[in-house]
Amino acid sequence: MRRGMRLVIGLFAVVGFSMGSGGVSGKTAVASGLPYAVPTGPVSANPTYNNLDCNGFAQGSQTVKLNMRELCTDPIALPGFIQNGYAVTHPSPFYDNGHYVGHDEPSVKFISNAAGSGYQMTFFQQLSIDPSAAPTTDPNKPQSQSVSDYAELSVAPWFGLPICDPMSYPATSANVGGTPLVNQGPCSAPGNAGFTSNSESTAGQAFMEMQFYPPGFGPWIDSTSPDMKKWTAALNIDSLEAFNGNTPITSGVITNPHCTEPVNFAFITLDGKPLGPPSPQQADLETFTTTPSGMPTNPDVLYMNPGDTLKVTIDDVASPSEPTTSPDSATDAGGLRITITDITTGQTGSMVASAANGFMDTNPATCQGNNWSFHALYNTAAQGNQVAWAALEGGVLMQDEIGHGEVCSGSGASGLANQDASQASYTAPLPAEAFADSSVYDVCNDSAGDPLAGQTSSNSGGEGQQCLQLSCAPGAGTTEDNSGTNTYGGRACTSSDSHCEAGDGSCLPQGSRSVTFDGAITGNTPQTFTWSDPVAYCDTARFQNGDLDYDGTPYQTLWPDGSSTGNVYLPNNHPTTFRYIGPFDAGGNPYPTIQMETDAAGSENDCNTTSGANCTIPPYGGKFYPFWSLSNVAIPGLSVGSQTYCAWNFGNDGNPGELDDFGGAGVIPANGTFNSQYATPGSHYKGTLISGTFANPQVSGARTGVIGTNTTQYTCPSQTLSQVSTQPGQGTPEAPWVPTLVLGGLAAVATAEYGRRKRRHTTTSV
């Protein structure tokens, strides 16, 4: 499989960098009751395929999930970093082995000085429901005629939190060329549950994203959805392996090209056990494959129906003997804990980021893993308590990961095409494992779904046809928009630009196709599955991280915008919005202050991250940018005392009971009006646009709302966790889940396994 052009920085030789021949080179494995062994570190990485670099640009290895980069935390280069051979003088876009890896993450940041607000919180949310009609493929259709599914708009709504990792940046010392570095910055003392104030100068920092994955567009190894019909969720913890050190060229902060942004990953399961090893070093096909094998040792994924109401709790499992520096004991069962209760079905799933579950931090000099239980970095959610190397001014966050979606007309060669023939077959030859999908393409090949600005007869297939002619590649000046004028500040993208879109891939066709798994999940016997996508779809995550010309589905008026059934949240031709109340802190109280922000602007080619000039939302080329709003329609299964309460929405105007969109209906920059939710370049990084702080409108009482040019008075009464009651779904429980990727004769076993589960159906106080 050809990859985009790789720029080898070559600033330093990594000390003792180690890849295991079979993936496990630690000491004696710990007996854990898990479906895999947890070795005692240091542990070398699986050869070739692992999770050493979430962005997929590591030297010497590749991520197991082909497009993992669309789920990473968005880093920035801080002053003193060495990027592409130069010392950075101001917070700047980040390059991983020469590749730009920025994201688009519109967020709400919740701020509180209350004790425990930085490590214990509770959210409630309702999952989106897709329309019954098939998605349309022409983005030029009127808003009322277009049909969209949520996976086309967002690959992962998530909740975020700063995490302590003594091996992650910011570094305090290094010894390049000598003894491997250990313990960048120690975590807080045992029992302290995080620092009470910003401690960026001493503590190693990571970031947690509790992500939710929409159904319909997969399989997940090379696309967006783990399941065709159900929502799933996973715990992600991203670290940054960067440290101070002298190089033959210059001195400054350098990143390890073999393990720049390692990620620990685990799906939320019913028994709290990861499906496969979660560590960056040992991650394998089982780690990322949710379809159950039916084997007794394989945990069960928490599957959730569209429209289900969830309670999401983030807290900490105490570990009194835990050290402040790595390594930890391989038997330590403490750590950050995620618990998701599906109020609609009564099922509960969980995950603890513990050493006992196989979580590890990564030595930035060797890329080896050490057993580590991750805990929250801060005790409080104070304004300054964030992760220094992240683009978002993130503390406690509520967010949607967007910018990864483009639909194409037709199927196969009529709608998709390869500029690189070898990409048609993606195979992951892990030790004793393999995944193959023979229907993977590079670009949309139609003028409707992916139009070329200044369309000519020689490029009648749109931008994709142009890429076939030019052999598009990142950094080569051969991109989809060479002759385009709709993006990049109204000009063509050139070889001197670093944020150009070289292709749409990975693209998968409409309809049914066969994919093959071979590993423990299939009893080490190749099994063929059938997957069916509702429309030809590209995730724009193969050549670059996202839709950098902003012409895909997330930048169209395809977002949740109301219902044809009145004051009820049901899909019309667009999916229903994600809906939220909370968070509530450790004392059950709401967070009193918020900010709204997005890091999308940092990916615009003409955004000046020194001054903030030309850093705009919507981005140049985008027809629309989604925003946050409030409504007063209750979430199914939730009541807050006897009062009417307010809930967050995300998408467009028009959702039932809408009270306030905070001026969020942005228009194209050419009109000179920008989305007021994200109006000002931030002080932390000019590529992040952020509002000022203001009282949390969901719980702050009487306010003046703004929707477009209209202002209204409304009231959102305060809420506490003790007031929230849940009413689980009534009647017959949900039918047991049966794999939608059928595993031959294992289907009956899986059905029996899931059929034994019991669900609660009583009204409970939370």
Coordinates of C-alpha atoms in Angstrom, one line a residue, residues 95-610:
Y95 CA 3.8 17.9 12.0
D96 CA 4.3 14.2 12.6
N97 CA 7.2 13.0 10.5
G98 CA 6.6 15.9 8.2
H99 CA 2.8 15.3 7.9
Y100 CA 0.3 17.9 9.2
V101 CA -2.1 16.2 11.5
G102 CA -4.6 18.9 12.6
H103 CA -8.3 18.3 13.4
D104 CA -11.7 19.9 13.5
E105 CA -13.2 19.7 17.0
P106 CA -16.0 22.1 18.0
S107 CA -16.3 21.9 21.8
V108 CA -17.8 23.2 25.0
K109 CA -15.3 23.6 27.9
F110 CA -16.8 23.3 31.4
I111 CA -15.0 25.3 34.1
S112 CA -15.2 24.9 37.9
N113 CA -13.0 25.4 40.9
A114 CA -14.9 22.9 43.0
A115 CA -13.0 20.1 44.6
G116 CA -13.1 16.9 42.5
S117 CA -14.5 18.7 39.4
G118 CA -11.3 17.7 37.5
Y119 CA -11.7 14.0 37.9
Q120 CA -15.3 13.0 38.7
M121 CA -18.3 14.0 36.6
T122 CA -21.5 12.8 35.2
F123 CA -23.1 13.5 31.8
F124 CA -26.4 12.4 30.4
Q125 CA -26.9 12.2 26.6
Q126 CA -29.2 10.9 24.0
L127 CA -27.7 9.2 20.9
S128 CA -28.6 10.4 17.4
I129 CA -31.1 8.6 15.2
D130 CA -30.6 8.4 11.5
P131 CA -33.4 8.9 8.9
S132 CA -35.0 5.8 7.4
A133 CA -34.2 7.0 3.9
A134 CA -30.9 6.4 2.2
P135 CA -28.4 9.2 2.2
T136 CA -28.3 11.4 -0.9
T137 CA -25.0 11.8 -2.8
D138 CA -25.4 15.3 -4.2
P139 CA -24.4 18.0 -1.7
N140 CA -25.9 20.7 -4.0
K141 CA -29.5 19.5 -3.3
P142 CA -31.6 21.9 -1.3
Q143 CA -31.4 21.4 2.4
S144 CA -35.0 20.1 2.5
Q145 CA -34.2 17.4 -0.1
S146 CA -30.9 16.2 1.1
V147 CA -30.6 13.1 3.4
S148 CA -27.7 12.4 5.7
D149 CA -26.6 9.9 8.4
Y150 CA -24.7 11.0 11.5
A151 CA -21.5 9.0 10.5
E152 CA -21.2 11.3 7.5
L153 CA -21.1 14.4 9.8
S154 CA -19.1 13.2 12.9
V155 CA -16.8 10.2 13.3
A156 CA -16.9 10.5 17.1
P157 CA -18.7 12.8 19.6
W158 CA -16.7 12.6 22.8
F159 CA -16.1 13.8 26.3
G160 CA -12.5 14.9 27.3
L161 CA -10.3 15.2 30.3
P162 CA -6.6 15.9 31.1
I163 CA -4.7 12.8 32.3
C164 CA -1.4 12.4 34.1
D165 CA 1.3 10.4 32.2
P166 CA 4.8 10.8 33.7
M167 CA 6.3 9.7 30.3
S168 CA 4.5 12.3 28.2
Y169 CA 5.4 15.9 27.4
P170 CA 6.2 18.4 28.9
A171 CA 9.6 17.0 29.6
T172 CA 12.0 18.3 32.3
S173 CA 15.1 16.5 31.2
A174 CA 16.5 14.1 28.7
N175 CA 19.7 12.3 27.9
V176 CA 19.8 11.8 24.2
G177 CA 22.6 9.4 23.2
G178 CA 22.9 7.9 26.7
T179 CA 20.7 6.2 29.2
P180 CA 17.0 6.0 28.1
L181 CA 14.9 8.7 29.5
V182 CA 12.5 7.9 32.3
N183 CA 9.7 9.8 34.1
Q184 CA 9.2 13.1 32.3
G185 CA 7.3 14.7 35.2
P186 CA 5.8 12.9 38.2
C187 CA 2.1 12.7 38.9
S188 CA 0.5 13.8 42.1
A189 CA 1.0 11.9 45.3
P190 CA -1.2 8.9 45.9
G191 CA -4.6 9.8 47.2
N192 CA -4.4 13.4 46.0
A193 CA -6.6 12.7 43.0
G194 CA -4.8 15.2 40.8
F195 CA -3.2 18.6 41.1
T196 CA -5.3 21.5 42.3
S197 CA -3.7 24.0 40.0
N198 CA -2.0 24.1 36.6
S199 CA 1.2 22.1 36.9
E200 CA 2.4 22.1 33.3
S201 CA 6.0 22.6 34.3
T202 CA 6.3 19.4 36.2
A203 CA 3.7 16.8 35.4
G204 CA 3.7 14.7 32.2
Q205 CA 0.4 15.3 30.4
A206 CA -2.0 13.1 28.3
F207 CA -5.5 13.6 27.2
M208 CA -8.5 11.3 27.5
E209 CA -11.3 11.2 24.9
M210 CA -14.4 9.1 25.8
Q211 CA -15.6 8.5 22.2
F212 CA -18.9 7.4 20.7
Y213 CA -19.0 5.8 17.3
P214 CA -21.9 6.1 14.9
P215 CA -23.2 3.1 12.9
G216 CA -23.5 2.3 9.2
F217 CA -20.2 3.1 7.5
G218 CA -17.5 0.5 7.9
P219 CA -15.9 -1.9 8.8
W220 CA -14.1 0.1 11.4
I221 CA -10.6 -1.1 10.7
D222 CA -10.6 1.0 7.5
S223 CA -13.6 3.2 7.9
T224 CA -15.8 5.0 10.5
S225 CA -18.3 2.5 12.1
P226 CA -17.7 -0.5 14.3
D227 CA -21.2 -1.8 13.6
M228 CA -23.8 -1.4 10.9
K229 CA -26.7 -0.6 13.2
K230 CA -25.5 0.0 16.7
W231 CA -23.5 2.8 18.5
T232 CA -20.4 1.7 20.3
A233 CA -17.9 3.6 22.6
A234 CA -14.3 3.5 23.6
L235 CA -11.8 5.0 26.0
N236 CA -8.8 6.7 24.3
I237 CA -5.8 8.1 26.1
D238 CA -3.3 10.0 23.9
S239 CA 0.3 11.0 25.0
L240 CA 3.0 13.0 23.3
E241 CA 6.5 11.6 23.2
A242 CA 8.5 14.8 23.1
F243 CA 11.4 15.9 25.3
N244 CA 14.2 18.4 25.6
G245 CA 17.5 17.3 24.0
N246 CA 20.5 18.3 22.0
T247 CA 20.7 17.1 18.4
P248 CA 23.4 17.5 15.7
I249 CA 21.4 20.4 14.2
T250 CA 20.0 22.3 17.1
S251 CA 18.7 22.0 20.7
G252 CA 15.0 22.1 21.6
V253 CA 12.0 19.8 22.1
I254 CA 12.2 16.8 19.8
T255 CA 9.6 14.1 19.2
N256 CA 10.4 10.4 18.7
P257 CA 9.6 9.6 15.0
H258 CA 8.8 6.0 15.9
C259 CA 6.2 6.8 18.6
T260 CA 5.2 10.5 18.4
E261 CA 1.6 10.2 19.7
P262 CA 1.0 6.7 21.2
V263 CA -2.6 5.9 22.2
N264 CA -4.1 3.5 24.7
F265 CA -7.4 2.2 23.4
A266 CA -10.2 0.0 24.8
F267 CA -13.9 -0.4 23.8
I268 CA -16.4 -0.1 26.6
T269 CA -17.5 -3.7 27.5
L270 CA -20.2 -5.3 29.6
D271 CA -17.7 -7.0 31.9
G272 CA -15.1 -4.1 31.9
K273 CA -12.4 -6.1 30.2
P274 CA -10.7 -4.9 27.0
L275 CA -11.3 -6.9 23.8
G276 CA -7.6 -7.0 23.2
P277 CA -4.4 -5.4 24.5
P278 CA -5.1 -1.7 25.0
S279 CA -1.5 -0.5 25.1
P280 CA 0.3 1.2 22.2
Q281 CA 2.9 -1.6 22.1
Q282 CA 0.6 -4.6 22.1
A283 CA -2.6 -3.4 20.3
D284 CA -3.8 -5.9 17.7
L285 CA -6.8 -6.8 15.6
E286 CA -8.8 -8.0 18.6
T287 CA -8.3 -4.6 20.3
F288 CA -10.2 -2.9 17.4
T289 CA -12.8 -5.5 16.4
T290 CA -16.1 -5.4 18.2
T291 CA -17.9 -8.4 16.6
P292 CA -18.0 -11.0 19.3
S293 CA -16.4 -14.4 18.6
G294 CA -18.7 -16.3 20.9
M295 CA -15.7 -17.7 22.8
P296 CA -16.1 -17.6 26.6
T297 CA -13.0 -15.5 27.2
N298 CA -14.0 -12.8 24.8
P299 CA -15.7 -9.8 26.5
D300 CA -18.9 -8.3 25.2
V301 CA -19.1 -4.9 23.8
L302 CA -21.7 -2.4 25.0
Y303 CA -23.9 -1.9 22.0
M304 CA -26.4 1.0 22.1
N305 CA -29.4 1.7 19.9
P306 CA -29.9 4.9 18.1
G307 CA -31.9 7.2 20.3
D308 CA -30.9 5.5 23.6
T309 CA -30.5 7.8 26.6
L310 CA -27.2 7.3 28.5
K311 CA -25.7 8.1 31.8
V312 CA -21.9 8.6 31.4
T313 CA -19.9 8.7 34.6
I314 CA -16.1 9.5 34.8
D315 CA -14.5 8.8 38.1
D316 CA -11.4 7.3 39.7
V317 CA -10.7 3.9 41.2
A318 CA -8.4 4.5 44.1
S319 CA -4.9 3.0 44.1
P320 CA -3.3 3.9 47.5
S321 CA 0.1 2.3 46.7
E322 CA 0.4 3.7 43.2
P323 CA 3.7 5.4 42.4
T324 CA 4.0 9.0 41.1
T325 CA 6.5 7.8 38.5
S326 CA 6.6 5.0 36.0
P327 CA 6.6 2.0 36.1
D328 CA 3.6 0.8 38.0
S329 CA 2.8 -2.7 39.2
A330 CA 1.3 -4.8 36.5
T331 CA -1.4 -5.9 39.0
D332 CA -2.6 -2.4 39.9
A333 CA -6.3 -2.3 39.2
G334 CA -6.8 1.4 40.0
G335 CA -7.2 4.2 37.4
L336 CA -9.6 6.4 35.6
R337 CA -13.0 4.7 35.2
I338 CA -15.7 5.1 32.6
T339 CA -19.2 3.8 33.3
I340 CA -21.9 4.0 30.7
T341 CA -25.4 3.1 31.8
D342 CA -27.9 2.7 28.9
I343 CA -31.0 4.0 30.6
T344 CA -33.2 2.9 27.7
T345 CA -32.1 -0.8 27.8
G346 CA -30.7 -1.1 31.3
Q347 CA -27.3 -2.4 30.2
T348 CA -24.1 -1.1 31.7
G349 CA -20.6 -1.1 30.3
S350 CA -17.3 0.1 31.9
M351 CA -13.6 0.4 31.5
V352 CA -10.7 1.2 33.9
A353 CA -7.5 2.6 32.5
S354 CA -5.5 0.3 34.8
A355 CA -2.1 -1.5 34.5
A356 CA -4.0 -4.7 35.4
N357 CA -6.1 -4.3 32.2
G358 CA -2.9 -3.9 30.1
F359 CA -2.7 -0.1 29.9
M360 CA 0.9 1.3 29.5
D361 CA 2.7 4.5 29.2
T362 CA 5.5 4.9 26.6
N363 CA 9.2 5.7 27.1
P364 CA 9.9 8.5 24.7
A365 CA 13.4 7.4 24.1
T366 CA 12.8 3.7 23.5
C367 CA 9.1 3.5 22.6
Q368 CA 8.8 0.6 25.0
G369 CA 5.8 0.3 27.3
N370 CA 5.7 0.3 31.1
N371 CA 2.7 -0.9 33.1
W372 CA 0.8 2.2 34.1
S373 CA -2.6 3.1 35.6
F374 CA -3.8 6.4 34.3
H375 CA -5.5 8.9 36.6
A376 CA -6.8 12.4 36.0
L377 CA -4.2 15.2 35.9
Y378 CA -6.1 17.8 37.9
N379 CA -8.3 17.9 41.0
T380 CA -10.4 20.8 39.7
A381 CA -11.6 22.0 36.3
A382 CA -10.2 25.5 36.8
Q383 CA -9.7 27.6 33.7
G384 CA -5.9 27.0 33.4
N385 CA -6.1 23.3 34.0
Q386 CA -5.5 22.0 30.5
V387 CA -3.0 20.1 28.4
A388 CA -0.2 22.3 27.2
W389 CA 0.5 20.4 24.0
A390 CA -3.2 20.1 22.8
A391 CA -4.7 22.6 20.3
L392 CA -7.9 22.9 22.2
E393 CA -7.8 24.7 25.5
G394 CA -9.2 21.5 26.9
G395 CA -10.1 20.7 30.4
V396 CA -13.5 19.0 30.9
L397 CA -14.8 19.0 27.3
M398 CA -18.0 18.0 25.4
Q399 CA -17.1 17.7 21.7
D400 CA -17.9 16.5 18.2
E401 CA -15.0 15.2 16.0
I402 CA -15.9 16.5 12.5
G403 CA -14.3 17.0 9.1
H404 CA -14.2 13.3 7.9
G405 CA -17.0 12.7 5.4
E406 CA -17.5 12.9 1.7
V407 CA -20.2 11.0 -0.3
C408 CA -19.9 10.0 -3.9
S409 CA -22.5 9.2 -6.7
G410 CA -22.6 5.7 -8.0
S411 CA -20.7 2.6 -6.9
G412 CA -17.3 1.1 -7.7
A413 CA -15.6 2.6 -10.7
S414 CA -18.6 4.8 -11.6
G415 CA -18.3 6.7 -8.3
L416 CA -14.9 5.9 -6.8
A417 CA -11.4 5.5 -8.3
N418 CA -7.9 4.7 -7.4
Q419 CA -5.0 6.9 -8.2
D420 CA -2.9 4.2 -6.5
A421 CA -3.9 0.7 -7.6
S422 CA -2.3 -1.0 -4.6
Q423 CA -4.7 0.8 -2.3
A424 CA -7.5 -1.4 -3.6
S425 CA -6.4 -4.2 -1.2
Y426 CA -5.5 -3.2 2.3
T427 CA -4.1 -6.1 4.4
A428 CA -2.9 -5.9 8.0
P429 CA -0.4 -8.9 8.5
L430 CA -0.2 -8.8 12.2
P431 CA 1.4 -11.8 13.9
A432 CA -1.0 -14.7 13.2
E433 CA -3.7 -12.1 12.3
A434 CA -4.9 -10.5 9.1
F435 CA -7.6 -8.1 7.8
A436 CA -8.4 -7.7 4.1
D437 CA -10.8 -5.4 2.3
S438 CA -10.4 -5.5 -1.4
S439 CA -12.8 -2.6 -2.1
V440 CA -10.8 0.4 -0.9
Y441 CA -10.5 3.4 -3.2
D442 CA -8.7 6.8 -3.1
V443 CA -11.0 9.4 -4.5
C444 CA -14.6 10.4 -5.3
N445 CA -14.8 10.2 -9.1
D446 CA -17.9 12.3 -9.8
S447 CA -18.6 15.9 -10.4
A448 CA -21.7 16.1 -8.1
G449 CA -20.4 14.6 -4.9
D450 CA -16.9 16.0 -5.3
P451 CA -17.0 19.0 -7.7
L452 CA -14.0 20.7 -9.1
A453 CA -14.1 24.4 -9.0
G454 CA -14.0 25.8 -12.6
Q455 CA -15.2 22.4 -13.9
T456 CA -13.9 21.6 -17.4
S457 CA -14.7 18.8 -19.8
S458 CA -11.3 17.2 -19.2
N459 CA -12.1 16.9 -15.5
S460 CA -15.7 15.8 -15.9
G461 CA -15.2 13.4 -13.0
G462 CA -14.6 16.2 -10.5
E463 CA -11.6 16.6 -8.2
G464 CA -11.1 12.8 -8.1
Q465 CA -10.7 12.7 -11.9
Q466 CA -8.1 15.5 -11.6
C467 CA -6.2 13.4 -9.0
L468 CA -6.1 10.4 -11.4
Q469 CA -4.5 12.7 -14.0
L470 CA -2.0 14.3 -11.6
S471 CA -1.2 11.4 -9.2
C472 CA -2.0 13.5 -6.2
A473 CA 0.3 13.3 -3.2
P474 CA 0.8 15.4 -0.1
G475 CA 3.4 18.1 -0.4
A476 CA 4.0 17.5 -4.1
G477 CA 1.8 20.3 -5.4
T478 CA -0.5 17.8 -7.0
T479 CA -3.7 18.0 -5.1
E480 CA -7.4 17.9 -5.7
D481 CA -7.5 21.7 -5.8
N482 CA -4.6 22.6 -8.1
S483 CA -7.0 24.6 -10.3
G484 CA -9.6 25.2 -7.6
T485 CA -10.6 28.7 -6.4
N486 CA -13.1 27.7 -3.7
T487 CA -10.6 27.0 -0.9
Y488 CA -7.3 28.0 0.6
G489 CA -8.2 31.7 0.7
G490 CA -9.7 31.7 -2.8
R491 CA -6.7 30.3 -4.7
A492 CA -5.3 27.1 -5.9
C493 CA -3.2 24.9 -3.5
T494 CA 0.5 24.8 -4.4
S495 CA 3.6 22.8 -3.6
S496 CA 4.6 25.4 -1.0
D497 CA 1.3 24.8 1.0
S498 CA 1.3 22.3 3.8
H499 CA -2.4 21.9 4.4
C500 CA -3.7 20.7 1.1
E501 CA -6.1 17.8 0.4
A502 CA -4.3 15.2 -1.7
G503 CA -7.3 12.8 -1.9
D504 CA -10.5 11.7 -0.3
G505 CA -9.5 8.2 0.8
S506 CA -10.1 5.9 2.2
C507 CA -13.3 5.5 0.1
L508 CA -15.6 2.5 0.2
P509 CA -18.4 1.6 -2.2
Q510 CA -22.1 1.6 -1.8
G511 CA -23.7 -1.8 -1.2
S512 CA -22.5 -5.2 0.0
R513 CA -18.9 -6.4 -0.2
S514 CA -16.7 -9.0 1.5
V515 CA -14.0 -8.4 4.1
T516 CA -11.8 -11.0 5.7
F517 CA -10.7 -11.4 9.3
D518 CA -8.1 -13.9 10.5
G519 CA -7.1 -14.0 14.1
A520 CA -8.2 -15.0 17.6
I521 CA -11.6 -13.5 17.0
T522 CA -12.2 -16.1 14.3
G523 CA -10.3 -19.0 16.0
N524 CA -7.3 -18.2 13.8
T525 CA -9.2 -19.3 10.8
P526 CA -9.9 -16.8 7.9
Q527 CA -13.6 -15.8 8.0
T528 CA -15.4 -13.8 5.3
F529 CA -17.9 -11.2 6.5
T530 CA -20.4 -9.1 4.5
W531 CA -20.6 -5.4 5.1
S532 CA -23.0 -3.1 3.4
D533 CA -22.6 0.7 3.2
P534 CA -25.7 2.9 2.5
V535 CA -23.7 5.1 0.1
A536 CA -20.3 5.4 -1.4
Y537 CA -18.3 7.2 1.3
C538 CA -14.8 8.6 1.9
D539 CA -13.4 9.4 5.3
T540 CA -10.6 11.8 4.1
A541 CA -8.1 10.3 6.5
R542 CA -5.6 8.4 4.3
F543 CA -3.5 11.1 2.7
Q544 CA -4.2 13.9 5.3
N545 CA -6.2 14.1 8.5
G546 CA -9.5 15.5 7.3
D547 CA -11.4 17.4 4.6
L548 CA -8.9 20.2 4.1
D549 CA -10.8 21.8 1.2
Y550 CA -14.0 21.8 3.3
D551 CA -16.3 20.6 0.6
G552 CA -17.5 17.4 2.4
T553 CA -20.7 16.6 4.3
P554 CA -19.7 18.1 7.7
Y555 CA -19.5 21.5 5.9
Q556 CA -23.0 21.3 4.3
T557 CA -26.4 22.1 5.8
L558 CA -26.9 18.3 6.5
W559 CA -26.8 18.6 10.3
P560 CA -29.7 18.0 12.7
D561 CA -32.2 20.8 12.1
G562 CA -35.5 19.7 13.6
S563 CA -38.4 17.2 13.1
S564 CA -41.4 16.9 10.9
T565 CA -43.3 15.5 13.9
G566 CA -43.5 18.7 16.0
N567 CA -42.1 18.9 19.6
V568 CA -40.5 15.5 19.5
Y569 CA -36.9 14.6 18.6
L570 CA -37.3 12.2 15.6
P571 CA -35.3 12.3 12.4
N572 CA -36.7 14.0 9.3
N573 CA -34.3 13.9 6.3
H574 CA -31.4 14.6 8.7
P575 CA -30.4 12.7 11.9
T576 CA -31.5 13.9 15.3
T577 CA -29.1 15.9 17.3
F578 CA -27.0 14.6 20.2
R579 CA -28.6 16.0 23.3
Y580 CA -26.9 16.5 26.7
I581 CA -27.4 17.6 30.3
G582 CA -24.5 18.1 32.7
P583 CA -21.8 17.6 33.5
F584 CA -22.3 17.4 37.3
D585 CA -19.2 17.4 39.5
A586 CA -18.1 15.2 42.4
G587 CA -20.6 17.0 44.6
G588 CA -23.4 16.6 42.1
N589 CA -23.4 20.3 41.2
P590 CA -23.3 21.8 37.7
Y591 CA -20.2 23.5 36.3
P592 CA -20.9 27.2 36.6
T593 CA -18.8 28.6 33.7
I594 CA -18.2 27.6 30.0
Q595 CA -16.3 28.5 26.9
M596 CA -17.0 27.4 23.3
E597 CA -14.1 26.7 21.0
T598 CA -12.9 24.9 17.9
D599 CA -9.4 24.1 16.4
A600 CA -10.6 24.0 12.8
A601 CA -9.0 27.3 11.8
G602 CA -5.5 26.0 12.4
S603 CA -6.0 23.7 9.4
E604 CA -6.8 26.5 7.0
N605 CA -3.9 27.1 4.7
D606 CA -4.1 30.8 5.0
C607 CA -4.6 30.9 8.8
N608 CA -1.7 32.9 10.3
T609 CA -1.2 31.2 13.7
T610 CA 1.2 34.0 14.8

